[in-house]
Amino acid sequence: MTDQTIPTPTDEAPTSVGRLRVVLYLCGAPNADISAPRRKCREYAEAFGWEITAEIEDHDGLNEPDGRVGLAQAIERIRGGEAGALLTPWRSMISPVQREYNEVNRKIESAGGFLEVQNSDLARASAAR
């Protein structure tokens, strides 16, 4: 039998896991009232114990994602380590076009985060449990 050393905790070992930090992203028409979806996303984040580090809005309609300044800023905050996820109320706030939605999702993952859609089928199923 070989002599094995069993690792022991050190003073520098983490003792807790921090809260997930998220960027809340909303997109709507120039005069659209997006206060209700913003409130729902805040409640959703709070229910999971997430910290919202920024709330970013685009008010130029649902243009292609590549043309939205706010969305680019949200992804940069993830890339910079300020947040680990982008939270949005509906998939359509990213894009109703599947190809565009998938591309934004890839950008967020490449930046080191993930995309969370508050009002998705999976979210509704989890909330019902």
PDB file of C-alpha atoms in Angstrom:
ATOM      1  CA  MET A   1       0.000   0.000   0.000  1.00  0.00           C
ATOM      2  CA  THR A   2       1.289   3.491  -0.848  1.00  0.00           C
ATOM      3  CA  ASP A   3       1.483   6.340   1.592  1.00  0.00           C
ATOM      4  CA  GLN A   4      -1.107   8.979   0.647  1.00  0.00           C
ATOM      5  CA  THR A   5      -1.519  12.459   2.019  1.00  0.00           C
ATOM      6  CA  ILE A   6      -5.068  13.514   2.686  1.00  0.00           C
ATOM      7  CA  PRO A   7      -5.608  17.178   1.876  1.00  0.00           C
ATOM      8  CA  THR A   8      -6.823  19.338   4.751  1.00  0.00           C
ATOM      9  CA  PRO A   9      -8.627  22.681   4.577  1.00  0.00           C
ATOM     10  CA  THR A  10      -6.458  25.754   4.849  1.00  0.00           C
ATOM     11  CA  ASP A  11      -7.237  29.205   6.137  1.00  0.00           C
ATOM     12  CA  GLU A  12      -7.505  30.323   2.516  1.00  0.00           C
ATOM     13  CA  ALA A  13     -10.181  27.813   1.523  1.00  0.00           C
ATOM     14  CA  PRO A  14     -13.510  29.438   0.630  1.00  0.00           C
ATOM     15  CA  THR A  15     -16.087  29.143   3.362  1.00  0.00           C
ATOM     16  CA  SER A  16     -19.139  30.198   1.371  1.00  0.00           C
ATOM     17  CA  VAL A  17     -20.403  30.718  -2.119  1.00  0.00           C
ATOM     18  CA  GLY A  18     -21.270  34.269  -3.131  1.00  0.00           C
ATOM     19  CA  ARG A  19     -24.543  35.316  -4.663  1.00  0.00           C
ATOM     20  CA  LEU A  20     -24.902  35.092  -8.410  1.00  0.00           C
ATOM     21  CA  ARG A  21     -24.665  38.562  -9.919  1.00  0.00           C
ATOM     22  CA  VAL A  22     -26.866  39.267 -12.934  1.00  0.00           C
ATOM     23  CA  VAL A  23     -27.502  42.067 -15.402  1.00  0.00           C
ATOM     24  CA  LEU A  24     -31.202  42.728 -15.964  1.00  0.00           C
ATOM     25  CA  TYR A  25     -31.846  43.501 -19.643  1.00  0.00           C
ATOM     26  CA  LEU A  26     -35.082  44.903 -21.052  1.00  0.00           C
ATOM     27  CA  CYS A  27     -35.966  45.980 -24.566  1.00  0.00           C
ATOM     28  CA  GLY A  28     -39.073  47.691 -25.867  1.00  0.00           C
ATOM     29  CA  ALA A  29     -40.556  50.300 -28.148  1.00  0.00           C
ATOM     30  CA  PRO A  30     -39.648  53.964 -27.467  1.00  0.00           C
ATOM     31  CA  ASN A  31     -42.818  54.667 -25.456  1.00  0.00           C
ATOM     32  CA  ALA A  32     -43.432  51.185 -24.047  1.00  0.00           C
ATOM     33  CA  ASP A  33     -43.998  50.811 -20.318  1.00  0.00           C
ATOM     34  CA  ILE A  34     -41.683  48.004 -19.237  1.00  0.00           C
ATOM     35  CA  SER A  35     -42.067  48.576 -15.505  1.00  0.00           C
ATOM     36  CA  ALA A  36     -44.124  45.388 -14.961  1.00  0.00           C
ATOM     37  CA  PRO A  37     -41.596  43.004 -16.576  1.00  0.00           C
ATOM     38  CA  ARG A  38     -38.787  44.840 -14.743  1.00  0.00           C
ATOM     39  CA  ARG A  39     -40.578  44.291 -11.428  1.00  0.00           C
ATOM     40  CA  LYS A  40     -41.208  40.608 -12.232  1.00  0.00           C
ATOM     41  CA  CYS A  41     -37.536  40.082 -13.071  1.00  0.00           C
ATOM     42  CA  ARG A  42     -36.488  41.754  -9.823  1.00  0.00           C
ATOM     43  CA  GLU A  43     -38.822  39.431  -7.909  1.00  0.00           C
ATOM     44  CA  TYR A  44     -37.469  36.429  -9.854  1.00  0.00           C
ATOM     45  CA  ALA A  45     -33.871  37.366  -9.053  1.00  0.00           C
ATOM     46  CA  GLU A  46     -34.739  37.926  -5.405  1.00  0.00           C
ATOM     47  CA  ALA A  47     -36.461  34.521  -5.185  1.00  0.00           C
ATOM     48  CA  PHE A  48     -33.204  32.860  -6.294  1.00  0.00           C
ATOM     49  CA  GLY A  49     -31.036  35.062  -4.085  1.00  0.00           C
ATOM     50  CA  TRP A  50     -29.386  36.727  -7.088  1.00  0.00           C
ATOM     51  CA  GLU A  51     -27.908  40.212  -6.971  1.00  0.00           C
ATOM     52  CA  ILE A  52     -28.804  42.561  -9.825  1.00  0.00           C
ATOM     53  CA  THR A  53     -25.665  44.558 -10.621  1.00  0.00           C
ATOM     54  CA  ALA A  54     -27.186  46.660 -13.409  1.00  0.00           C
ATOM     55  CA  GLU A  55     -30.490  47.271 -15.156  1.00  0.00           C
ATOM     56  CA  ILE A  56     -29.979  48.043 -18.824  1.00  0.00           C
ATOM     57  CA  GLU A  57     -32.729  49.007 -21.246  1.00  0.00           C
ATOM     58  CA  ASP A  58     -32.957  49.518 -24.973  1.00  0.00           C
ATOM     59  CA  HIS A  59     -35.874  51.688 -26.114  1.00  0.00           C
ATOM     60  CA  ASP A  60     -35.465  51.500 -29.857  1.00  0.00           C
ATOM     61  CA  GLY A  61     -37.881  48.703 -30.554  1.00  0.00           C
ATOM     62  CA  LEU A  62     -36.945  45.146 -31.249  1.00  0.00           C
ATOM     63  CA  ASN A  63     -34.211  45.842 -33.773  1.00  0.00           C
ATOM     64  CA  GLU A  64     -31.664  43.160 -34.556  1.00  0.00           C
ATOM     65  CA  PRO A  65     -29.611  42.363 -31.448  1.00  0.00           C
ATOM     66  CA  ASP A  66     -26.310  43.409 -33.071  1.00  0.00           C
ATOM     67  CA  GLY A  67     -27.594  46.981 -33.353  1.00  0.00           C
ATOM     68  CA  ARG A  68     -28.598  47.416 -29.706  1.00  0.00           C
ATOM     69  CA  VAL A  69     -26.249  49.461 -27.559  1.00  0.00           C
ATOM     70  CA  GLY A  70     -27.755  48.309 -24.258  1.00  0.00           C
ATOM     71  CA  LEU A  71     -27.461  44.623 -25.105  1.00  0.00           C
ATOM     72  CA  ALA A  72     -23.809  45.103 -26.060  1.00  0.00           C
ATOM     73  CA  GLN A  73     -23.218  46.892 -22.728  1.00  0.00           C
ATOM     74  CA  ALA A  74     -24.882  44.045 -20.806  1.00  0.00           C
ATOM     75  CA  ILE A  75     -22.665  41.444 -22.495  1.00  0.00           C
ATOM     76  CA  GLU A  76     -19.574  43.569 -21.786  1.00  0.00           C
ATOM     77  CA  ARG A  77     -20.478  43.652 -18.083  1.00  0.00           C
ATOM     78  CA  ILE A  78     -20.477  39.858 -18.119  1.00  0.00           C
ATOM     79  CA  ARG A  79     -17.175  39.773 -20.017  1.00  0.00           C
ATOM     80  CA  GLY A  80     -15.708  42.175 -17.454  1.00  0.00           C
ATOM     81  CA  GLY A  81     -16.726  39.939 -14.544  1.00  0.00           C
ATOM     82  CA  GLU A  82     -19.332  42.291 -13.100  1.00  0.00           C
ATOM     83  CA  ALA A  83     -22.034  39.638 -13.571  1.00  0.00           C
ATOM     84  CA  GLY A  84     -22.339  35.960 -14.376  1.00  0.00           C
ATOM     85  CA  ALA A  85     -25.647  36.057 -16.219  1.00  0.00           C
ATOM     86  CA  LEU A  86     -28.019  38.178 -18.247  1.00  0.00           C
ATOM     87  CA  LEU A  87     -31.616  38.039 -16.998  1.00  0.00           C
ATOM     88  CA  THR A  88     -34.445  39.091 -19.296  1.00  0.00           C
ATOM     89  CA  PRO A  89     -38.231  38.709 -18.987  1.00  0.00           C
ATOM     90  CA  TRP A  90     -38.957  37.133 -22.376  1.00  0.00           C
ATOM     91  CA  ARG A  91     -37.014  35.514 -25.216  1.00  0.00           C
ATOM     92  CA  SER A  92     -38.459  38.139 -27.556  1.00  0.00           C
ATOM     93  CA  MET A  93     -36.544  40.853 -25.679  1.00  0.00           C
ATOM     94  CA  ILE A  94     -33.415  39.200 -27.040  1.00  0.00           C
ATOM     95  CA  SER A  95     -34.949  38.267 -30.406  1.00  0.00           C
ATOM     96  CA  PRO A  96     -38.035  36.493 -31.713  1.00  0.00           C
ATOM     97  CA  VAL A  97     -35.796  35.097 -34.463  1.00  0.00           C
ATOM     98  CA  GLN A  98     -34.277  31.793 -33.292  1.00  0.00           C
ATOM     99  CA  ARG A  99     -30.984  32.275 -35.162  1.00  0.00           C
ATOM    100  CA  GLU A 100     -30.455  35.738 -33.608  1.00  0.00           C
ATOM    101  CA  TYR A 101     -31.433  34.489 -30.148  1.00  0.00           C
ATOM    102  CA  ASN A 102     -28.948  31.611 -30.432  1.00  0.00           C
ATOM    103  CA  GLU A 103     -26.184  33.983 -31.544  1.00  0.00           C
ATOM    104  CA  VAL A 104     -26.746  36.264 -28.530  1.00  0.00           C
ATOM    105  CA  ASN A 105     -26.759  33.228 -26.269  1.00  0.00           C
ATOM    106  CA  ARG A 106     -23.384  32.137 -27.748  1.00  0.00           C
ATOM    107  CA  LYS A 107     -21.958  35.629 -27.183  1.00  0.00           C
ATOM    108  CA  ILE A 108     -23.036  35.590 -23.547  1.00  0.00           C
ATOM    109  CA  GLU A 109     -21.555  32.120 -23.016  1.00  0.00           C
ATOM    110  CA  SER A 110     -18.311  33.191 -24.751  1.00  0.00           C
ATOM    111  CA  ALA A 111     -18.186  36.156 -22.369  1.00  0.00           C
ATOM    112  CA  GLY A 112     -18.302  33.699 -19.446  1.00  0.00           C
ATOM    113  CA  GLY A 113     -21.968  33.870 -18.482  1.00  0.00           C
ATOM    114  CA  PHE A 114     -25.362  32.455 -19.271  1.00  0.00           C
ATOM    115  CA  LEU A 115     -28.716  33.765 -20.458  1.00  0.00           C
ATOM    116  CA  GLU A 116     -31.704  33.359 -18.134  1.00  0.00           C
ATOM    117  CA  VAL A 117     -35.192  33.994 -19.480  1.00  0.00           C
ATOM    118  CA  GLN A 118     -37.558  34.674 -16.572  1.00  0.00           C
ATOM    119  CA  ASN A 119     -40.766  33.844 -18.385  1.00  0.00           C
ATOM    120  CA  SER A 120     -39.726  30.582 -20.028  1.00  0.00           C
ATOM    121  CA  ASP A 121     -41.476  27.225 -19.819  1.00  0.00           C
ATOM    122  CA  LEU A 122     -38.668  25.899 -17.599  1.00  0.00           C
ATOM    123  CA  ALA A 123     -38.950  28.873 -15.230  1.00  0.00           C
ATOM    124  CA  ARG A 124     -42.720  28.418 -14.955  1.00  0.00           C
ATOM    125  CA  ALA A 125     -42.294  24.699 -14.243  1.00  0.00           C
ATOM    126  CA  SER A 126     -39.699  25.399 -11.515  1.00  0.00           C
ATOM    127  CA  ALA A 127     -41.905  28.046  -9.902  1.00  0.00           C
ATOM    128  CA  ALA A 128     -44.854  25.631  -9.847  1.00  0.00           C
ATOM    129  CA  ARG A 129     -42.936  23.087  -7.750  1.00  0.00           C
TER     130      ARG A 129
END
